[in-house]
Amino acid sequence: MLETEKQRTLFKYKSGLDFALEQDHNDTLKLYRNQFHIPKDADGNELIYMTGNSLGLQPKQTKAYINQELDDWAKLGVEGHTEAKNPWLPYHEFLTKSMANVVGAKPIEVIVMNTLTANLHLMMVSFYQPTKSRYKILIENDAFPSDKYAVESQLRHHGFDDKNGLILWKPRKGEELLRYDDLEAILEEQGDEIALIMIGGVNYYTGQFFDLKYITNLGHKYGCKVGFDCAHGAGNVDLQLHDSGADFAVWCTYKYLNSGPGSLGGCFVHERHANNKNLNRFTGWWSHNKQTRFKMRDEFDQLPGAEGWQLSNPPILSMAAIKASLDLFNEVGIEKLIAKSKKLTGYFEYLLNQLGHDKIRIITPKSEAARGCQLSIQVMNADKKLHDKLTESGVISDWREPDVIRCAPTPFYNSFEDVYHLVEKIKFIINE
Ligand SMILES: *Cc1c(COP(=O)(O)O)cnc(C)c1O
């Protein structure tokens, strides 16, 4: 499914607005921009929105999807659980297949539930089962803070020291990206002490997209469980979670999946664990067999698959927003989005390189297979003024300490023209 490097080199970029307009004209997905609300400035001009990696934009159809549930609730009250147009009892099932397609999984492996960090903890209840000799957790050096806090608290919860128990996969001195050789060296040395490897599938800071299958195979070879936080991967890159063989993965739906602030998370549990009733887990009535759930019996009957990790009956309004977005993903297909994304980000990289300015440097991998749509631009001397001026000039991007501007042109609603103007603004500001 991935475009090969050969295809990539065949695609020639050019500078100049004409080229951007021509690309937009030929873009088969161009009309989808109109399906999203694009934020505007005080004068009503559209801003250049580059933060779909942080909070995706609102699809115009989301309101109707939520209103449908509000109306059915008003009309039907509790009967909506079975009588609503989209009955609430099985509502999460309406999301499963589309979500599984987005992350490259089988439906039985995927569930939309809770929020991201909560799901990460639930997954660790099952897949972080430390012993006296094998208790360490390996994460990437620049892991998202919430992930780091979560694994540290799991170590403490099991009575281990969170400094000694946490192993960081670090970049080499003077580098930003992580090397697989270094991961292999860590495992060779401490593999039999590591209970869990938990990596951000796409690193939030550098935008490096890791080889999930390679990491999983390596971890399994040493007897470790392997999980990924795909918050920056879902809806952005070709995750192929099933084929990766990972034990579990978690992600959120408010970044590239455009489902609204604080919306529910997604969770993947590999099929080989689907019927394992001996795995440790926390349960609730929504983990119980659907057929007998409302008999309210004493004996617990575990649901198979990822659904069996649910606890509560879920928030339908939030799920309606997820359905609105996933219906768009279904309509287009993640493959087409990724194909456009590669061109768009390649174009962005090309234009930045054309600037040939030593004030900025892209730290994201050059290889298409090792990144998604985000480019992380390191600013020399950590000069935050560049970002401030970009913001003043109508760009929404984000500054990450110590010295990086992250820009993520997303294929659903960003255009080549957006990218062209963005780089023109950067050029103007750094040459001032
Ligand atoms: C966005 C993000 C989070 C946020 O977690 P929530 O529980 O949704 O607040 C955590 N981890 C990663 C890697 C993220 O990108």
Tab-separated table of C-alpha atoms and ligand atoms in Angstrom:
chain	number	residue	atom	x	y	z
A	1	MET	CA	0.000	0.000	0.000
A	2	LEU	CA	2.903	2.337	0.675
A	3	GLU	CA	4.085	4.305	-2.323
A	4	THR	CA	7.567	3.184	-3.135
A	5	GLU	CA	10.575	5.454	-2.991
A	6	LYS	CA	10.811	5.015	-6.749
A	7	GLN	CA	7.380	6.533	-7.270
A	8	ARG	CA	8.382	9.338	-5.013
A	9	THR	CA	11.400	10.320	-7.069
A	10	LEU	CA	9.234	10.388	-10.185
A	11	PHE	CA	7.196	13.195	-8.719
A	12	LYS	CA	8.809	16.524	-9.493
A	13	TYR	CA	7.973	19.591	-7.499
A	14	LYS	CA	8.357	23.149	-8.718
A	15	SER	CA	8.396	26.460	-6.934
A	16	GLY	CA	5.932	29.212	-7.755
A	17	LEU	CA	2.230	29.631	-6.991
A	18	ASP	CA	1.242	28.269	-10.418
A	19	PHE	CA	2.478	24.821	-9.501
A	20	ALA	CA	0.495	24.807	-6.239
A	21	LEU	CA	-2.683	25.896	-8.004
A	22	GLU	CA	-2.210	23.262	-10.677
A	23	GLN	CA	-1.779	20.553	-8.023
A	24	ASP	CA	-4.929	21.682	-6.259
A	25	HIS	CA	-6.786	21.735	-9.547
A	26	ASN	CA	-5.767	18.143	-10.285
A	27	ASP	CA	-6.355	16.933	-6.730
A	28	THR	CA	-9.180	14.394	-6.736
A	29	LEU	CA	-9.809	15.107	-3.029
A	30	LYS	CA	-9.949	18.888	-3.377
A	31	LEU	CA	-13.694	19.131	-2.732
A	32	TYR	CA	-13.307	17.656	0.750
A	33	ARG	CA	-11.901	20.926	2.039
A	34	ASN	CA	-15.432	22.297	1.674
A	35	GLN	CA	-16.706	19.599	3.991
A	36	PHE	CA	-14.804	21.134	6.910
A	37	HIS	CA	-15.128	24.380	8.835
A	38	ILE	CA	-11.880	26.288	8.240
A	39	PRO	CA	-11.127	28.792	11.047
A	40	LYS	CA	-11.076	32.436	9.940
A	41	ASP	CA	-9.473	35.657	11.149
A	42	ALA	CA	-11.432	38.684	12.409
A	43	ASP	CA	-11.881	39.901	8.820
A	44	GLY	CA	-13.297	36.603	7.656
A	45	ASN	CA	-10.187	35.385	5.831
A	46	GLU	CA	-9.398	31.705	6.138
A	47	LEU	CA	-6.410	30.989	8.345
A	48	ILE	CA	-3.709	28.545	7.287
A	49	TYR	CA	-4.481	25.671	9.613
A	50	MET	CA	-1.475	23.405	10.220
A	51	THR	CA	-2.494	21.778	13.495
A	52	GLY	CA	-4.618	18.835	12.436
A	53	ASN	CA	-2.043	16.847	14.433
A	54	SER	CA	-3.307	18.532	17.584
A	55	LEU	CA	-7.007	19.121	16.986
A	56	GLY	CA	-8.536	18.163	13.651
A	57	LEU	CA	-11.075	20.506	12.105
A	58	GLN	CA	-14.805	20.019	12.407
A	59	PRO	CA	-16.555	18.258	9.521
A	60	LYS	CA	-19.638	20.244	8.525
A	61	GLN	CA	-21.781	17.135	8.861
A	62	THR	CA	-20.849	16.582	12.513
A	63	LYS	CA	-23.601	18.876	13.766
A	64	ALA	CA	-26.297	16.881	11.975
A	65	TYR	CA	-24.953	13.613	13.382
A	66	ILE	CA	-25.020	14.958	16.933
A	67	ASN	CA	-28.410	16.592	16.419
A	68	GLN	CA	-29.824	13.255	15.302
A	69	GLU	CA	-29.000	11.814	18.720
A	70	LEU	CA	-30.183	14.898	20.608
A	71	ASP	CA	-33.490	14.738	18.708
A	72	ASP	CA	-33.924	11.022	19.357
A	73	TRP	CA	-33.149	11.535	23.024
A	74	ALA	CA	-35.738	14.357	23.168
A	75	LYS	CA	-38.326	12.265	21.350
A	76	LEU	CA	-37.714	8.850	22.841
A	77	GLY	CA	-35.971	9.185	26.188
A	78	VAL	CA	-34.701	5.824	27.366
A	79	GLU	CA	-36.350	4.030	24.439
A	80	GLY	CA	-33.630	5.527	22.242
A	81	HIS	CA	-31.358	2.709	23.381
A	82	THR	CA	-33.293	0.437	21.055
A	83	GLU	CA	-35.581	2.743	19.042
A	84	ALA	CA	-33.293	5.607	17.966
A	85	LYS	CA	-32.496	5.777	14.258
A	86	ASN	CA	-29.031	4.616	15.287
A	87	PRO	CA	-29.865	2.620	18.423
A	88	TRP	CA	-27.590	3.525	21.308
A	89	LEU	CA	-27.086	0.035	22.703
A	90	PRO	CA	-25.036	-1.153	19.748
A	91	TYR	CA	-23.887	2.358	18.703
A	92	HIS	CA	-20.183	1.625	19.141
A	93	GLU	CA	-20.536	-1.209	16.642
A	94	PHE	CA	-21.354	1.344	13.918
A	95	LEU	CA	-17.809	2.678	14.310
A	96	THR	CA	-15.824	-0.520	14.543
A	97	LYS	CA	-15.431	-1.512	10.901
A	98	SER	CA	-14.512	1.979	9.692
A	99	MET	CA	-12.078	2.453	12.538
A	100	ALA	CA	-10.529	-0.955	11.851
A	101	ASN	CA	-9.994	0.107	8.215
A	102	VAL	CA	-8.291	3.318	9.258
A	103	VAL	CA	-5.748	1.526	11.465
A	104	GLY	CA	-5.377	-1.660	9.409
A	105	ALA	CA	-6.967	-4.055	11.870
A	106	LYS	CA	-9.722	-6.669	11.986
A	107	PRO	CA	-13.033	-5.531	13.502
A	108	ILE	CA	-12.658	-7.942	16.424
A	109	GLU	CA	-9.397	-6.165	17.326
A	110	VAL	CA	-10.828	-2.651	17.596
A	111	ILE	CA	-13.016	-0.785	20.050
A	112	VAL	CA	-13.822	2.906	20.501
A	113	MET	CA	-14.058	3.619	24.219
A	114	ASN	CA	-12.877	5.905	27.024
A	115	THR	CA	-10.045	8.334	26.372
A	116	LEU	CA	-6.478	7.715	25.316
A	117	THR	CA	-4.504	7.724	28.552
A	118	ALA	CA	-7.263	5.800	30.347
A	119	ASN	CA	-7.090	3.137	27.633
A	120	LEU	CA	-3.318	3.000	27.927
A	121	HIS	CA	-3.718	2.172	31.611
A	122	LEU	CA	-6.338	-0.489	30.858
A	123	MET	CA	-4.009	-2.044	28.308
A	124	MET	CA	-1.184	-2.070	30.834
A	125	VAL	CA	-3.430	-3.828	33.338
A	126	SER	CA	-3.479	-6.657	30.822
A	127	PHE	CA	-0.119	-6.405	29.096
A	128	TYR	CA	2.173	-5.121	31.804
A	129	GLN	CA	2.457	-8.104	34.114
A	130	PRO	CA	5.830	-7.586	35.780
A	131	THR	CA	7.755	-10.210	37.708
A	132	LYS	CA	10.699	-9.707	40.070
A	133	SER	CA	13.194	-10.209	37.259
A	134	ARG	CA	11.216	-8.893	34.269
A	135	TYR	CA	9.566	-5.614	35.207
A	136	LYS	CA	11.075	-2.785	33.156
A	137	ILE	CA	9.215	-0.646	30.627
A	138	LEU	CA	10.935	0.745	27.553
A	139	ILE	CA	9.645	3.953	25.948
A	140	GLU	CA	11.105	6.440	23.481
A	141	ASN	CA	13.110	9.303	24.923
A	142	ASP	CA	10.790	12.052	23.739
A	143	ALA	CA	7.598	10.201	24.580
A	144	PHE	CA	4.476	12.295	24.972
A	145	PRO	CA	4.391	13.384	28.628
A	146	SER	CA	1.065	11.703	29.392
A	147	ASP	CA	2.469	8.375	28.209
A	148	LYS	CA	5.572	8.790	30.336
A	149	TYR	CA	3.536	9.690	33.413
A	150	ALA	CA	1.262	6.724	32.785
A	151	VAL	CA	4.050	4.140	32.543
A	152	GLU	CA	5.876	5.615	35.539
A	153	SER	CA	2.729	5.329	37.614
A	154	GLN	CA	2.290	1.715	36.505
A	155	LEU	CA	5.815	0.954	37.692
A	156	ARG	CA	5.060	2.532	41.078
A	157	HIS	CA	1.684	0.792	41.244
A	158	HIS	CA	3.472	-2.552	41.022
A	159	GLY	CA	5.978	-1.490	43.676
A	160	PHE	CA	8.942	-0.707	41.397
A	161	ASP	CA	11.130	2.337	41.295
A	162	ASP	CA	10.074	4.512	38.376
A	163	LYS	CA	13.640	5.652	37.627
A	164	ASN	CA	15.246	2.267	37.681
A	165	GLY	CA	12.305	0.616	35.942
A	166	LEU	CA	12.037	3.009	33.024
A	167	ILE	CA	14.352	2.560	30.047
A	168	LEU	CA	14.605	5.310	27.472
A	169	TRP	CA	15.396	4.683	23.801
A	170	LYS	CA	17.445	7.812	23.161
A	171	PRO	CA	18.766	9.528	20.067
A	172	ARG	CA	22.534	9.768	19.739
A	173	LYS	CA	24.282	12.934	20.783
A	174	GLY	CA	23.581	15.729	18.310
A	175	GLU	CA	20.735	13.764	16.669
A	176	GLU	CA	16.976	13.871	17.027
A	177	LEU	CA	15.798	10.669	15.365
A	178	LEU	CA	15.939	7.249	16.938
A	179	ARG	CA	18.010	4.434	15.447
A	180	TYR	CA	16.939	0.809	15.434
A	181	ASP	CA	20.536	-0.296	16.110
A	182	ASP	CA	20.303	1.412	19.469
A	183	LEU	CA	17.020	-0.304	20.264
A	184	GLU	CA	18.590	-3.650	19.416
A	185	ALA	CA	21.522	-2.879	21.681
A	186	ILE	CA	19.185	-2.088	24.599
A	187	LEU	CA	17.324	-5.341	24.081
A	188	GLU	CA	20.467	-7.369	23.752
A	189	GLU	CA	21.637	-5.990	27.055
A	190	GLN	CA	18.413	-5.830	29.078
A	191	GLY	CA	15.814	-7.670	26.979
A	192	ASP	CA	15.139	-10.274	29.660
A	193	GLU	CA	14.376	-7.541	32.215
A	194	ILE	CA	11.900	-5.691	29.986
A	195	ALA	CA	8.237	-6.571	30.477
A	196	LEU	CA	6.780	-4.007	28.096
A	197	ILE	CA	7.871	-1.905	25.137
A	198	MET	CA	5.500	1.023	24.656
A	199	ILE	CA	6.387	3.379	21.815
A	200	GLY	CA	4.577	6.310	20.204
A	201	GLY	CA	3.904	4.895	16.706
A	202	VAL	CA	4.557	8.332	15.228
A	203	ASN	CA	6.596	10.463	17.606
A	204	TYR	CA	4.644	13.628	18.414
A	205	TYR	CA	7.752	15.826	18.477
A	206	THR	CA	9.916	14.706	15.539
A	207	GLY	CA	7.170	13.140	13.417
A	208	GLN	CA	9.243	9.949	13.075
A	209	PHE	CA	7.004	7.024	12.081
A	210	PHE	CA	8.474	3.836	13.472
A	211	ASP	CA	8.460	0.424	11.879
A	212	LEU	CA	5.840	-1.146	14.119
A	213	LYS	CA	6.306	-4.654	12.797
A	214	TYR	CA	10.058	-4.557	13.232
A	215	ILE	CA	9.812	-3.270	16.804
A	216	THR	CA	7.154	-5.843	17.630
A	217	ASN	CA	9.179	-8.740	16.250
A	218	LEU	CA	12.253	-7.567	18.070
A	219	GLY	CA	10.379	-7.168	21.370
A	220	HIS	CA	8.665	-10.534	21.066
A	221	LYS	CA	11.980	-12.204	20.310
A	222	TYR	CA	13.120	-11.104	23.767
A	223	GLY	CA	9.853	-12.095	25.421
A	224	CYS	CA	8.525	-8.561	25.922
A	225	LYS	CA	4.962	-7.414	25.319
A	226	VAL	CA	4.752	-4.634	22.747
A	227	GLY	CA	2.213	-1.801	22.499
A	228	PHE	CA	1.990	1.460	20.596
A	229	ASP	CA	0.439	4.834	21.204
A	230	CYS	CA	-0.817	5.770	17.761
A	231	ALA	CA	-2.318	9.156	18.631
A	232	HIS	CA	-0.215	10.743	15.882
A	233	GLY	CA	-0.593	7.815	13.536
A	234	ALA	CA	-4.330	7.086	13.314
A	235	GLY	CA	-5.774	8.765	10.240
A	236	ASN	CA	-2.281	9.922	9.244
A	237	VAL	CA	-0.155	6.915	8.257
A	238	ASP	CA	-0.581	3.311	7.156
A	239	LEU	CA	-0.451	1.620	10.565
A	240	GLN	CA	-1.370	-1.964	9.608
A	241	LEU	CA	-1.818	-2.811	13.261
A	242	HIS	CA	-2.904	-6.388	12.674
A	243	ASP	CA	0.108	-7.225	10.529
A	244	SER	CA	2.434	-5.468	12.940
A	245	GLY	CA	1.615	-8.194	15.430
A	246	ALA	CA	1.606	-5.698	18.311
A	247	ASP	CA	-0.140	-6.852	21.462
A	248	PHE	CA	-2.093	-3.624	21.790
A	249	ALA	CA	-2.377	-0.058	20.544
A	250	VAL	CA	-4.239	3.037	21.691
A	251	TRP	CA	-5.017	6.341	19.989
A	252	CYS	CA	-7.284	9.353	20.217
A	253	THR	CA	-9.851	10.563	17.687
A	254	TYR	CA	-9.510	14.327	18.049
A	255	LYS	CA	-6.230	14.708	16.106
A	256	TYR	CA	-6.217	13.391	12.528
A	257	LEU	CA	-9.599	11.751	13.076
A	258	ASN	CA	-11.402	15.094	13.427
A	259	SER	CA	-13.872	14.031	16.121
A	260	GLY	CA	-13.791	17.019	18.448
A	261	PRO	CA	-11.949	18.133	21.582
A	262	GLY	CA	-11.536	15.415	24.204
A	263	SER	CA	-13.408	12.874	22.126
A	264	LEU	CA	-13.173	9.141	22.790
A	265	GLY	CA	-10.138	7.015	22.105
A	266	GLY	CA	-9.590	3.917	20.017
A	267	CYS	CA	-8.049	0.707	21.242
A	268	PHE	CA	-6.565	-2.303	19.465
A	269	VAL	CA	-5.976	-5.706	20.991
A	270	HIS	CA	-4.449	-8.271	18.683
A	271	GLU	CA	-6.714	-11.112	17.607
A	272	ARG	CA	-4.509	-13.716	19.309
A	273	HIS	CA	-5.669	-12.320	22.663
A	274	ALA	CA	-9.354	-12.183	21.641
A	275	ASN	CA	-10.486	-15.216	23.600
A	276	ASN	CA	-7.901	-15.276	26.325
A	277	LYS	CA	-9.952	-15.157	29.483
A	278	ASN	CA	-6.885	-15.587	31.650
A	279	LEU	CA	-5.422	-12.190	30.846
A	280	ASN	CA	-5.592	-9.882	33.785
A	281	ARG	CA	-8.078	-7.091	33.171
A	282	PHE	CA	-10.408	-4.595	34.730
A	283	THR	CA	-14.021	-5.190	33.828
A	284	GLY	CA	-17.466	-3.609	33.961
A	285	TRP	CA	-20.931	-4.460	32.698
A	286	TRP	CA	-19.942	-3.478	29.160
A	287	SER	CA	-17.221	-6.162	29.125
A	288	HIS	CA	-19.972	-8.721	29.687
A	289	ASN	CA	-21.689	-10.854	27.050
A	290	LYS	CA	-24.203	-8.618	25.217
A	291	GLN	CA	-26.920	-11.303	25.125
A	292	THR	CA	-27.084	-11.650	28.880
A	293	ARG	CA	-25.828	-8.244	30.024
A	294	PHE	CA	-29.224	-7.053	31.196
A	295	LYS	CA	-30.068	-10.190	33.086
A	296	MET	CA	-27.879	-8.570	35.742
A	297	ARG	CA	-26.553	-11.913	36.929
A	298	ASP	CA	-23.713	-12.447	39.323
A	299	GLU	CA	-21.520	-14.537	37.034
A	300	PHE	CA	-19.344	-12.565	34.706
A	301	ASP	CA	-19.218	-13.701	31.071
A	302	GLN	CA	-16.344	-12.069	29.165
A	303	LEU	CA	-17.016	-10.658	25.688
A	304	PRO	CA	-14.446	-11.828	23.138
A	305	GLY	CA	-12.155	-9.389	21.311
A	306	ALA	CA	-11.371	-5.761	22.019
A	307	GLU	CA	-14.999	-5.158	23.032
A	308	GLY	CA	-14.278	-7.218	26.118
A	309	TRP	CA	-12.167	-4.363	27.504
A	310	GLN	CA	-15.098	-1.928	27.673
A	311	LEU	CA	-16.274	-0.845	31.098
A	312	SER	CA	-19.206	1.529	30.762
A	313	ASN	CA	-22.015	2.329	28.417
A	314	PRO	CA	-20.461	4.956	26.164
A	315	PRO	CA	-21.219	8.642	25.469
A	316	ILE	CA	-23.343	8.627	22.326
A	317	LEU	CA	-22.907	12.345	21.518
A	318	SER	CA	-19.160	11.923	21.282
A	319	MET	CA	-19.565	8.763	19.235
A	320	ALA	CA	-21.871	10.602	16.840
A	321	ALA	CA	-19.012	13.011	16.111
A	322	ILE	CA	-16.698	10.068	15.522
A	323	LYS	CA	-19.221	8.499	13.154
A	324	ALA	CA	-19.507	11.761	11.205
A	325	SER	CA	-15.760	11.766	10.682
A	326	LEU	CA	-15.327	8.043	10.015
A	327	ASP	CA	-18.046	8.191	7.363
A	328	LEU	CA	-15.836	10.672	5.514
A	329	PHE	CA	-12.800	8.416	5.915
A	330	ASN	CA	-14.876	5.522	4.575
A	331	GLU	CA	-16.010	7.519	1.596
A	332	VAL	CA	-12.460	8.489	0.581
A	333	GLY	CA	-10.402	5.567	1.876
A	334	ILE	CA	-7.272	5.967	3.957
A	335	GLU	CA	-5.045	4.882	1.011
A	336	LYS	CA	-6.049	7.891	-1.088
A	337	LEU	CA	-5.597	10.239	1.821
A	338	ILE	CA	-2.121	8.897	2.479
A	339	ALA	CA	-1.193	9.168	-1.205
A	340	LYS	CA	-2.170	12.851	-1.227
A	341	SER	CA	-0.497	13.393	2.114
A	342	LYS	CA	2.828	12.194	0.750
A	343	LYS	CA	2.691	14.629	-2.152
A	344	LEU	CA	1.600	17.499	0.059
A	345	THR	CA	4.289	16.929	2.672
A	346	GLY	CA	6.894	16.241	0.000
A	347	TYR	CA	5.978	19.581	-1.531
A	348	PHE	CA	6.265	21.293	1.848
A	349	GLU	CA	9.702	19.758	2.373
A	350	TYR	CA	10.780	20.760	-1.140
A	351	LEU	CA	9.789	24.391	-0.624
A	352	LEU	CA	11.516	24.584	2.771
A	353	ASN	CA	14.671	23.099	1.297
A	354	GLN	CA	14.494	25.641	-1.551
A	355	LEU	CA	14.761	28.384	1.060
A	356	GLY	CA	18.235	27.083	1.858
A	357	HIS	CA	18.233	29.087	5.054
A	358	ASP	CA	20.382	28.000	7.997
A	359	LYS	CA	17.982	29.502	10.532
A	360	ILE	CA	15.666	26.524	10.157
A	361	ARG	CA	16.146	22.785	9.751
A	362	ILE	CA	13.683	19.944	9.266
A	363	ILE	CA	14.229	17.230	11.868
A	364	THR	CA	11.508	14.868	10.582
A	365	PRO	CA	12.814	11.870	8.570
A	366	LYS	CA	13.351	12.471	4.848
A	367	SER	CA	11.992	9.041	3.976
A	368	GLU	CA	8.268	8.962	3.188
A	369	ALA	CA	7.983	5.574	4.852
A	370	ALA	CA	9.296	7.003	8.117
A	371	ARG	CA	6.935	9.944	8.522
A	372	GLY	CA	3.350	11.084	8.143
A	373	CYS	CA	2.179	14.537	7.136
A	374	GLN	CA	3.906	16.467	9.938
A	375	LEU	CA	7.201	18.258	9.478
A	376	SER	CA	8.975	19.452	12.595
A	377	ILE	CA	11.027	22.542	11.893
A	378	GLN	CA	13.844	23.226	14.290
A	379	VAL	CA	14.572	26.924	14.731
A	380	MET	CA	18.169	27.908	15.442
A	381	ASN	CA	18.801	29.479	18.844
A	382	ALA	CA	15.273	28.449	19.842
A	383	ASP	CA	14.018	31.753	18.456
A	384	LYS	CA	10.307	31.629	19.258
A	385	LYS	CA	9.719	34.929	17.457
A	386	LEU	CA	9.460	33.063	14.161
A	387	HIS	CA	6.472	31.177	15.466
A	388	ASP	CA	4.902	34.271	17.012
A	389	LYS	CA	5.186	36.148	13.728
A	390	LEU	CA	3.759	33.228	11.798
A	391	THR	CA	0.780	33.288	14.118
A	392	GLU	CA	0.353	37.038	13.592
A	393	SER	CA	0.412	36.471	9.849
A	394	GLY	CA	-2.522	34.054	9.917
A	395	VAL	CA	-0.927	30.637	10.383
A	396	ILE	CA	-2.044	28.234	13.086
A	397	SER	CA	0.939	26.016	13.823
A	398	ASP	CA	2.421	24.956	17.109
A	399	TRP	CA	5.578	25.606	19.035
A	400	ARG	CA	7.035	22.783	21.066
A	401	GLU	CA	9.768	23.444	23.573
A	402	PRO	CA	12.650	23.669	23.267
A	403	ASP	CA	12.917	24.769	19.634
A	404	VAL	CA	10.470	23.197	17.210
A	405	ILE	CA	7.567	24.428	15.093
A	406	ARG	CA	5.298	21.578	14.086
A	407	CYS	CA	3.272	21.933	10.893
A	408	ALA	CA	0.971	19.190	9.663
A	409	PRO	CA	-0.643	19.751	6.274
A	410	THR	CA	-3.484	17.223	6.351
A	411	PRO	CA	-4.773	15.737	3.113
A	412	PHE	CA	-8.460	16.134	3.991
A	413	TYR	CA	-8.580	19.905	4.209
A	414	ASN	CA	-5.174	21.414	3.477
A	415	SER	CA	-4.264	22.472	-0.040
A	416	PHE	CA	-1.025	22.902	-1.950
A	417	GLU	CA	-1.857	26.599	-1.931
A	418	ASP	CA	-1.941	26.526	1.897
A	419	VAL	CA	1.540	25.037	1.897
A	420	TYR	CA	2.793	27.533	-0.680
A	421	HIS	CA	1.588	30.528	1.354
A	422	LEU	CA	2.889	29.023	4.580
A	423	VAL	CA	6.409	28.758	3.194
A	424	GLU	CA	6.198	32.242	1.643
A	425	LYS	CA	5.392	33.579	5.109
A	426	ILE	CA	8.261	31.666	6.685
A	427	LYS	CA	10.579	33.020	3.995
A	428	PHE	CA	9.454	36.586	4.576
A	429	ILE	CA	9.895	36.324	8.340
A	430	ILE	CA	13.339	34.689	8.358
A	431	ASN	CA	14.670	37.162	5.798
A	432	GLU	CA	13.400	40.209	7.694
B	1	LIG	C1	-2.430	13.617	22.164
B	1	LIG	C2	-1.688	12.564	22.898
B	1	LIG	C3	-2.059	12.176	24.194
B	1	LIG	C4	-3.181	12.836	24.938
B	1	LIG	O1	-3.813	11.943	25.815
B	1	LIG	P1	-5.329	12.120	26.295
B	1	LIG	O2	-5.500	11.012	27.237
B	1	LIG	O3	-6.200	12.030	25.059
B	1	LIG	O4	-5.447	13.471	26.903
B	1	LIG	C5	-1.322	11.160	24.808
B	1	LIG	N1	-0.287	10.562	24.167
B	1	LIG	C6	0.084	10.913	22.906
B	1	LIG	C7	1.234	10.230	22.235
B	1	LIG	C8	-0.592	11.934	22.252
B	1	LIG	O5	-0.199	12.311	21.027
